[in-house]
Each structure stands twice: as structure tokens, then as C-alpha cells.
Coordinates of C-alpha atoms in Angstrom, one line a residue:
X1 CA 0.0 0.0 0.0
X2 CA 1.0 3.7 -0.7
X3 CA 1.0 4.3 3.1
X4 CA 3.4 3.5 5.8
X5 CA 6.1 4.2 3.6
X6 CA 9.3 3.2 4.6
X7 CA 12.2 5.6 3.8
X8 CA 13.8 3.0 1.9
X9 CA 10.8 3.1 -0.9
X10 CA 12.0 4.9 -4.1
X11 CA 10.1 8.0 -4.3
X12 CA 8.9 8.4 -7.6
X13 CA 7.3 4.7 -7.5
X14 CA 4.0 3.8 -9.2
X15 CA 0.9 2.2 -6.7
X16 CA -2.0 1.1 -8.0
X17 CA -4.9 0.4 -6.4
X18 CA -8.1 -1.1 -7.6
X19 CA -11.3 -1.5 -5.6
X20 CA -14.5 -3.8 -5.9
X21 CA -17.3 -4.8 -4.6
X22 CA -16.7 -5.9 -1.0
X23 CA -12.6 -6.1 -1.9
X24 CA -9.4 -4.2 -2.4
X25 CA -6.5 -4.6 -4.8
X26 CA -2.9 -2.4 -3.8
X27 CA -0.6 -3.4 -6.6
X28 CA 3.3 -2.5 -6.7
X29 CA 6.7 -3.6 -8.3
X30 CA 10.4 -2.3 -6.4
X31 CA 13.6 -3.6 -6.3
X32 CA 12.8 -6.3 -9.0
X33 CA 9.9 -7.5 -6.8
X34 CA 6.1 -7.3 -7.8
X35 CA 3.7 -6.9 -4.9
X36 CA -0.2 -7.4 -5.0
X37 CA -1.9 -7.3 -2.1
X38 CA -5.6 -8.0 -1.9
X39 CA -8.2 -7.4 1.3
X40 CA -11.4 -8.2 2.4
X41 CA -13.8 -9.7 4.8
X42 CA -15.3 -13.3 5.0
X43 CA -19.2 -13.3 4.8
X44 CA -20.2 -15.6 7.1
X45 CA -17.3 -15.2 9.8
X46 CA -15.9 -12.5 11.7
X47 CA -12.1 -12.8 9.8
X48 CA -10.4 -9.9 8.0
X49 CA -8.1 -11.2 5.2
X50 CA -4.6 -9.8 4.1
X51 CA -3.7 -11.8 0.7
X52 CA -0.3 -10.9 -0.5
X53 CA 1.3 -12.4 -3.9
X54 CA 4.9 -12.0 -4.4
X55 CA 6.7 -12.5 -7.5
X56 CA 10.6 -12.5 -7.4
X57 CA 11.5 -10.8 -11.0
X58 CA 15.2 -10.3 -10.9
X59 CA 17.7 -12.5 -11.8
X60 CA 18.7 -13.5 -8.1
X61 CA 17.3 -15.5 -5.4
X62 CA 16.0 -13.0 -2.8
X63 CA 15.5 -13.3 1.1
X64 CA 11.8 -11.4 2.0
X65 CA 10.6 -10.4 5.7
X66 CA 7.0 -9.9 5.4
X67 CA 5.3 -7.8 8.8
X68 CA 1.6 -8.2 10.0
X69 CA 0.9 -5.3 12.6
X70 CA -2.3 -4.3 14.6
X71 CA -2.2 -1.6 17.0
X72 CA -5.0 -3.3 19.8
X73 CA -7.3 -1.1 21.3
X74 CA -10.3 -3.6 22.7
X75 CA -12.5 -1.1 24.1
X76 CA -13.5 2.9 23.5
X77 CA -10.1 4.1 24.2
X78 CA -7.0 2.6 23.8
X79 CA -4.8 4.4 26.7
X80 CA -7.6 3.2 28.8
X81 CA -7.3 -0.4 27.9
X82 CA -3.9 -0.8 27.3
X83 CA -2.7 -2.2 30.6
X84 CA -5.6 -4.7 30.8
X85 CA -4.7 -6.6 27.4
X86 CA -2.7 -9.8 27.7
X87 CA -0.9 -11.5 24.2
X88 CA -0.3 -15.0 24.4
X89 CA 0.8 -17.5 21.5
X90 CA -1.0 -20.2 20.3
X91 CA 1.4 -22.8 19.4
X92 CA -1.1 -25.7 17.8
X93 CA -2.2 -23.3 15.3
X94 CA 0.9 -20.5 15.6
X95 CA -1.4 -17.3 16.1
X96 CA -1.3 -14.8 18.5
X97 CA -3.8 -14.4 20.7
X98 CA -5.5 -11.0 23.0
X99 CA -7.3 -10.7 25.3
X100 CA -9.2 -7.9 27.7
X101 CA -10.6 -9.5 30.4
X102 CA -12.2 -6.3 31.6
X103 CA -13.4 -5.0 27.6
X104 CA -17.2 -4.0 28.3
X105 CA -17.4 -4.8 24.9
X106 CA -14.9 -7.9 23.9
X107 CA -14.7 -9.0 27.7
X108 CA -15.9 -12.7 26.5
X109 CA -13.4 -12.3 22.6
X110 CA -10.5 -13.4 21.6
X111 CA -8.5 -11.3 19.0
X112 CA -6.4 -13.8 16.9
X113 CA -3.9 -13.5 13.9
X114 CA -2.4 -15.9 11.9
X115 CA 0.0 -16.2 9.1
X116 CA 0.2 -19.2 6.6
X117 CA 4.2 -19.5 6.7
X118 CA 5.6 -22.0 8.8
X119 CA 8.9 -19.7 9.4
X120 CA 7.5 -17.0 11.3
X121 CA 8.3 -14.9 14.2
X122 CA 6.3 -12.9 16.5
X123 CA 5.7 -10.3 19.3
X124 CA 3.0 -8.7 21.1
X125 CA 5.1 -5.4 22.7
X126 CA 4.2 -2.6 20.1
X127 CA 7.4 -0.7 21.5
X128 CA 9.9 -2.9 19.9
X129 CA 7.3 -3.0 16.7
X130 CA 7.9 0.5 15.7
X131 CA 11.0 1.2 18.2
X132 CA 11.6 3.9 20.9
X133 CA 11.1 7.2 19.5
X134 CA 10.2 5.7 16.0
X135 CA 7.3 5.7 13.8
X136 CA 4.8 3.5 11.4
X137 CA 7.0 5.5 8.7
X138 CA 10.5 3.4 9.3
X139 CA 9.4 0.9 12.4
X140 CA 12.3 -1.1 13.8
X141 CA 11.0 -4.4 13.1
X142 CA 11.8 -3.6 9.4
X143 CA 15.4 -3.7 10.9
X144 CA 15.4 -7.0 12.4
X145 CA 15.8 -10.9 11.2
X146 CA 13.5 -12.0 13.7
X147 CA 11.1 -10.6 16.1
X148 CA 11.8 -11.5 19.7
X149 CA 8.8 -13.7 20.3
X150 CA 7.5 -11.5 24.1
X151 CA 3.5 -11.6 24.7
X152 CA 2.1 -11.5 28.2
X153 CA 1.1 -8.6 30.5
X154 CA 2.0 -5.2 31.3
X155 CA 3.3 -4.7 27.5
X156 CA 2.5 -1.6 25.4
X157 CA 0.1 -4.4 23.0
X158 CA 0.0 -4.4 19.8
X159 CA -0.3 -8.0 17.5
X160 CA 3.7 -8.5 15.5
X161 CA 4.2 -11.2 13.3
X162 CA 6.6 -11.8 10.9
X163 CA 7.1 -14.1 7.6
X164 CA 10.4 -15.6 6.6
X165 CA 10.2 -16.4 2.6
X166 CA 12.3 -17.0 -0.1
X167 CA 12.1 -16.4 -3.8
X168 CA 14.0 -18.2 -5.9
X169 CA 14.4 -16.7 -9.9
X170 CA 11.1 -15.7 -11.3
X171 CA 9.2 -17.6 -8.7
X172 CA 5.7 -16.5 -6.9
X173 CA 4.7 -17.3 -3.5
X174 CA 1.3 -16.6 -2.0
X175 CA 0.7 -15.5 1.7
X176 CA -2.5 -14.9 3.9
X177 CA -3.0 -12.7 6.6
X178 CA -5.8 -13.0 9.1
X179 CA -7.4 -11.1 11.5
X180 CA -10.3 -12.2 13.9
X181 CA -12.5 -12.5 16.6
X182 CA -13.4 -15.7 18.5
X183 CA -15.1 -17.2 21.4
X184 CA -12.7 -19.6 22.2
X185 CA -9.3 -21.0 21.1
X186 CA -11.3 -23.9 20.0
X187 CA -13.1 -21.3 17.3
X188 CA -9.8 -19.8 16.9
X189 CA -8.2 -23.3 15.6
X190 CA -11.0 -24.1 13.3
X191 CA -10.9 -20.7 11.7
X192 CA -6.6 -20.9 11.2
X193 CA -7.6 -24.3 9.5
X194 CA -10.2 -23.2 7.5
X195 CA -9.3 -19.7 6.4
X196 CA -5.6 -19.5 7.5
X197 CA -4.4 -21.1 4.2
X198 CA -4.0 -20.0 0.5
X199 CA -7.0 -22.5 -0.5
X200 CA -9.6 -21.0 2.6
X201 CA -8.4 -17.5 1.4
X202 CA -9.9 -17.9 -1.9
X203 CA -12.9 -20.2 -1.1
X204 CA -13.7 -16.7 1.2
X205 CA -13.2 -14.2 -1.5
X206 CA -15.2 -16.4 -4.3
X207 CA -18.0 -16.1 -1.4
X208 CA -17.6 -12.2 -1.1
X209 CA -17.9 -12.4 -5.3
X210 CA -21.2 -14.2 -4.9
X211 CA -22.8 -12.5 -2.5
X212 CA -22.1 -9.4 -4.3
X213 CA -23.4 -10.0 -7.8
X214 CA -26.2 -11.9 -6.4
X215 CA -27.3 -8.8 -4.2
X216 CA -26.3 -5.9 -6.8
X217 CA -27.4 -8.2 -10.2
X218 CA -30.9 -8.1 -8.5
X219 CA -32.3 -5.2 -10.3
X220 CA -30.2 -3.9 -13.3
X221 CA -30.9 0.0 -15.2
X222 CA -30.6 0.8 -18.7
X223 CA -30.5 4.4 -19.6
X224 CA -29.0 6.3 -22.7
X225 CA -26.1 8.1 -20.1
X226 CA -23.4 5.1 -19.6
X227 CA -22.3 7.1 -16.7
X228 CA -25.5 6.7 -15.3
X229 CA -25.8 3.3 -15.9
X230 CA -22.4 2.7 -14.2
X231 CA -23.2 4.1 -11.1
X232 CA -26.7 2.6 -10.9
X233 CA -25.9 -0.6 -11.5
X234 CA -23.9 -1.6 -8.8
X235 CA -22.0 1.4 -6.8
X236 CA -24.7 3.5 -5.6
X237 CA -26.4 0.2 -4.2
X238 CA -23.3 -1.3 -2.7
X239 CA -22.7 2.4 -1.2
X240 CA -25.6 1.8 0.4
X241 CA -25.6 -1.1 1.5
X242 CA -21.9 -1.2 3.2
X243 CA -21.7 2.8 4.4
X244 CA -24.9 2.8 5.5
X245 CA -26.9 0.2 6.3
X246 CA -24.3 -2.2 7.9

């Protein structure tokens, strides 16, 4: 995405980004490698996704860190529910895990995420995320091999996970992201095995595809203004569907 972006990012580099109907599509090539990262929601379970492809197109192997960061909050304010979140790590399924016991709201939740590789590191203090007197622009864990793996309480929270890939020549690898809310760890297992994967990622977004042209192919407008009919037939419904009736 155009935004945090790091100071090593060449300036005068092209972003495109593409939306749909219930989906987003943040495209990107630096360094001889092409990024395309898509993101959206499953419609039947409360699970964000964060789809990244990644195709090596130089002439050298190359060595990737990919970073998955949440900044938890859990409640109306987050300096107010900071010291009450505990991280944890799930190592059956390899999420991380949060928890505010004393959330009005998410008192009886569990915020999870998960990554698909296998090689991953992870930590749940947002302070050596971004780094002492850092930023979102050029966070430290950009500048590390590995992330040091600390959850518990009493941390500055935040959810840090990191994926260890590489590309060989000309190769393209496939990662998922998720983000969630869960009952249980139970809940939080069979969502990592369902959706966690590159096949559950894209069993989700065909259902966001179906729901959509099913709800917006419903009633279809013909008028001599293609502009018109553009609009009509599909935005303006799906604007009002998403901003302001859910």
C-alpha cells in the first residue's frame, strides 16, 4: 500500500490500487519485486483477510521479511485499555492471541492473527514493533531478522508477526494474513484451518464475489447516459448497503 512508507521506498514509485465490490486490490513492483496485495472480509465469519502475492522478477534468489501489525485497542479508548490486554501464543495453530478480560465490549473475545508460513516470528510489545522514539513511517521491526517472540502482560500491546520467505528466480509465492474475533481458542483453531491457508483464502473471497453479484445483479438499469448506468448498477447500491446500512 501507498502508506506506511518506509524511507527505503524509491520515491517516484507507481501504486495502483483497484477497488470492488466488497474487496481491495494495492498493486506494486520495487527492487525487481512485484507486490499485489488483496483485502477483504469473510461473509459468514468475523475474519479480516490480508492476501499478499509476491513474484521474485530479478535475476537472483532474494530473502523477504513480510510484517503483519495491529495496534490493539479492545475497548472505547485505547490508553484506557492498554494495561488490561494480555498477548499469548498459540502454538497448535501459531497465532497470536489477545485478550481484555475487563473490555465492556470484547470482555468474552479473543482477537487472533495468523500467518500461513511455517517460518514465522512474533511479538506482542508494540514498543519494539515501531522502536523507541520511532514511527509507522521506518518501524524497527523492518530492521530486524526476527522478532523476539515476548506476549504476556503489562506490555504496550500491539499484535507483530513476521514471515520468513524466499524467492527463488522468477518464482511467486502466495501468503494470507488474518485477523479475527473468536469465542474460544477452539473457534480460533478451526478458523486458522479453514481460512488460514491459501486455498480458505480464496474459497472466502469467491463467497464475497457471490454475495455481491447476487445482491447488486438483483435489479439492473438501462439508460441512454453510460455514466449513469455505471453508477446505478452496482455502486450507488453497494454504497448503500456497506456505508450505511451495515
Amino acid at each position: 500500500t501507498p502508506l506506511p512508507n518506509c524511507t527505503v521506498a524509491q520515491e517516484n514509485s507507481d501504486f495502483v490500487c483497484r477497488h470492488g465490490f466488497g474487496y481491495s486490490v494495492f498493486e506494486h513492483a520495487e527492487f525487481g519485486i512485484s507486490s499485489e496485495l488483496t483485502t477483504y472480509v469473510a461473509m459468514d465469519a468475523p475474519v479480516k483477510f490480508v492476501v499478499i502475492k509476491l513474484k521474485n522478477s530479478s535475476n537472483r534468489t532474494r530473502q523477504l521479511s513480510v510484517m503483519g501489525y495491529c495496534e490493539l485497542v479492545m475497548g472505547e479508548w485505547r490508553h484506557a485499555n492498554l494495561m488490561h490486554i494480555v498477548t499469548e501464543h498459540d502454538a497448535h495453530t501459531g497465532a497470536l492471541l489477545a485478550k481484555n478480560p475487563y473490555g465492556r465490549e470484547c470482555a468474552n473475545r479473543i482477537v487472533f492473527a495468523h500467518v500461513s508460513e511455517k517460518d514465522n516470528s512474533f511479538s506482542g510489545n508494540r514498543t519494539e514493533f515501531i522502536g523507541r522514539n520511532s514511527s509507522m513511517a521506518s518501524p524497527a521491526a523492518m530492521r530486524r531478522k526476527r522478532l523476539s517472540g515476548k506476549v504476556g502482560a503489562g506490555l504496550d500491546p500491539c499484535i507483530g508477526l513476521q514471515a520468513q520467505i524466499t524467492l527463488l528466480e522468477n518464482q511467486e509465492r502466495e501468503l494470507v494474513f488474518i485477523l479475527g474475533a473468536a469465542k474460544n481458542t477452539d473457534e480460533i483453531q478451526g478458523y486458522a484451518q479453514q481460512m488460514g491457508g491459501v486455498a480458505g483464502a480464496r474459497q472466502a473471497l469467491d463467497s464475497v464475489h457471490e454475495y455481491w453479484n447476487h445482491t447488486l445483479g438483483a435489479v439492473q438499469v438501462e439508460t441512454p447516459d453510460a455514466a449513469l448506468n455505471v453508477l446505478t448498477n452496482g455502486w450507488l447500491v453497494y454504497q448503500t448497503i456497506s456505508c450505511r446500512l451495515w
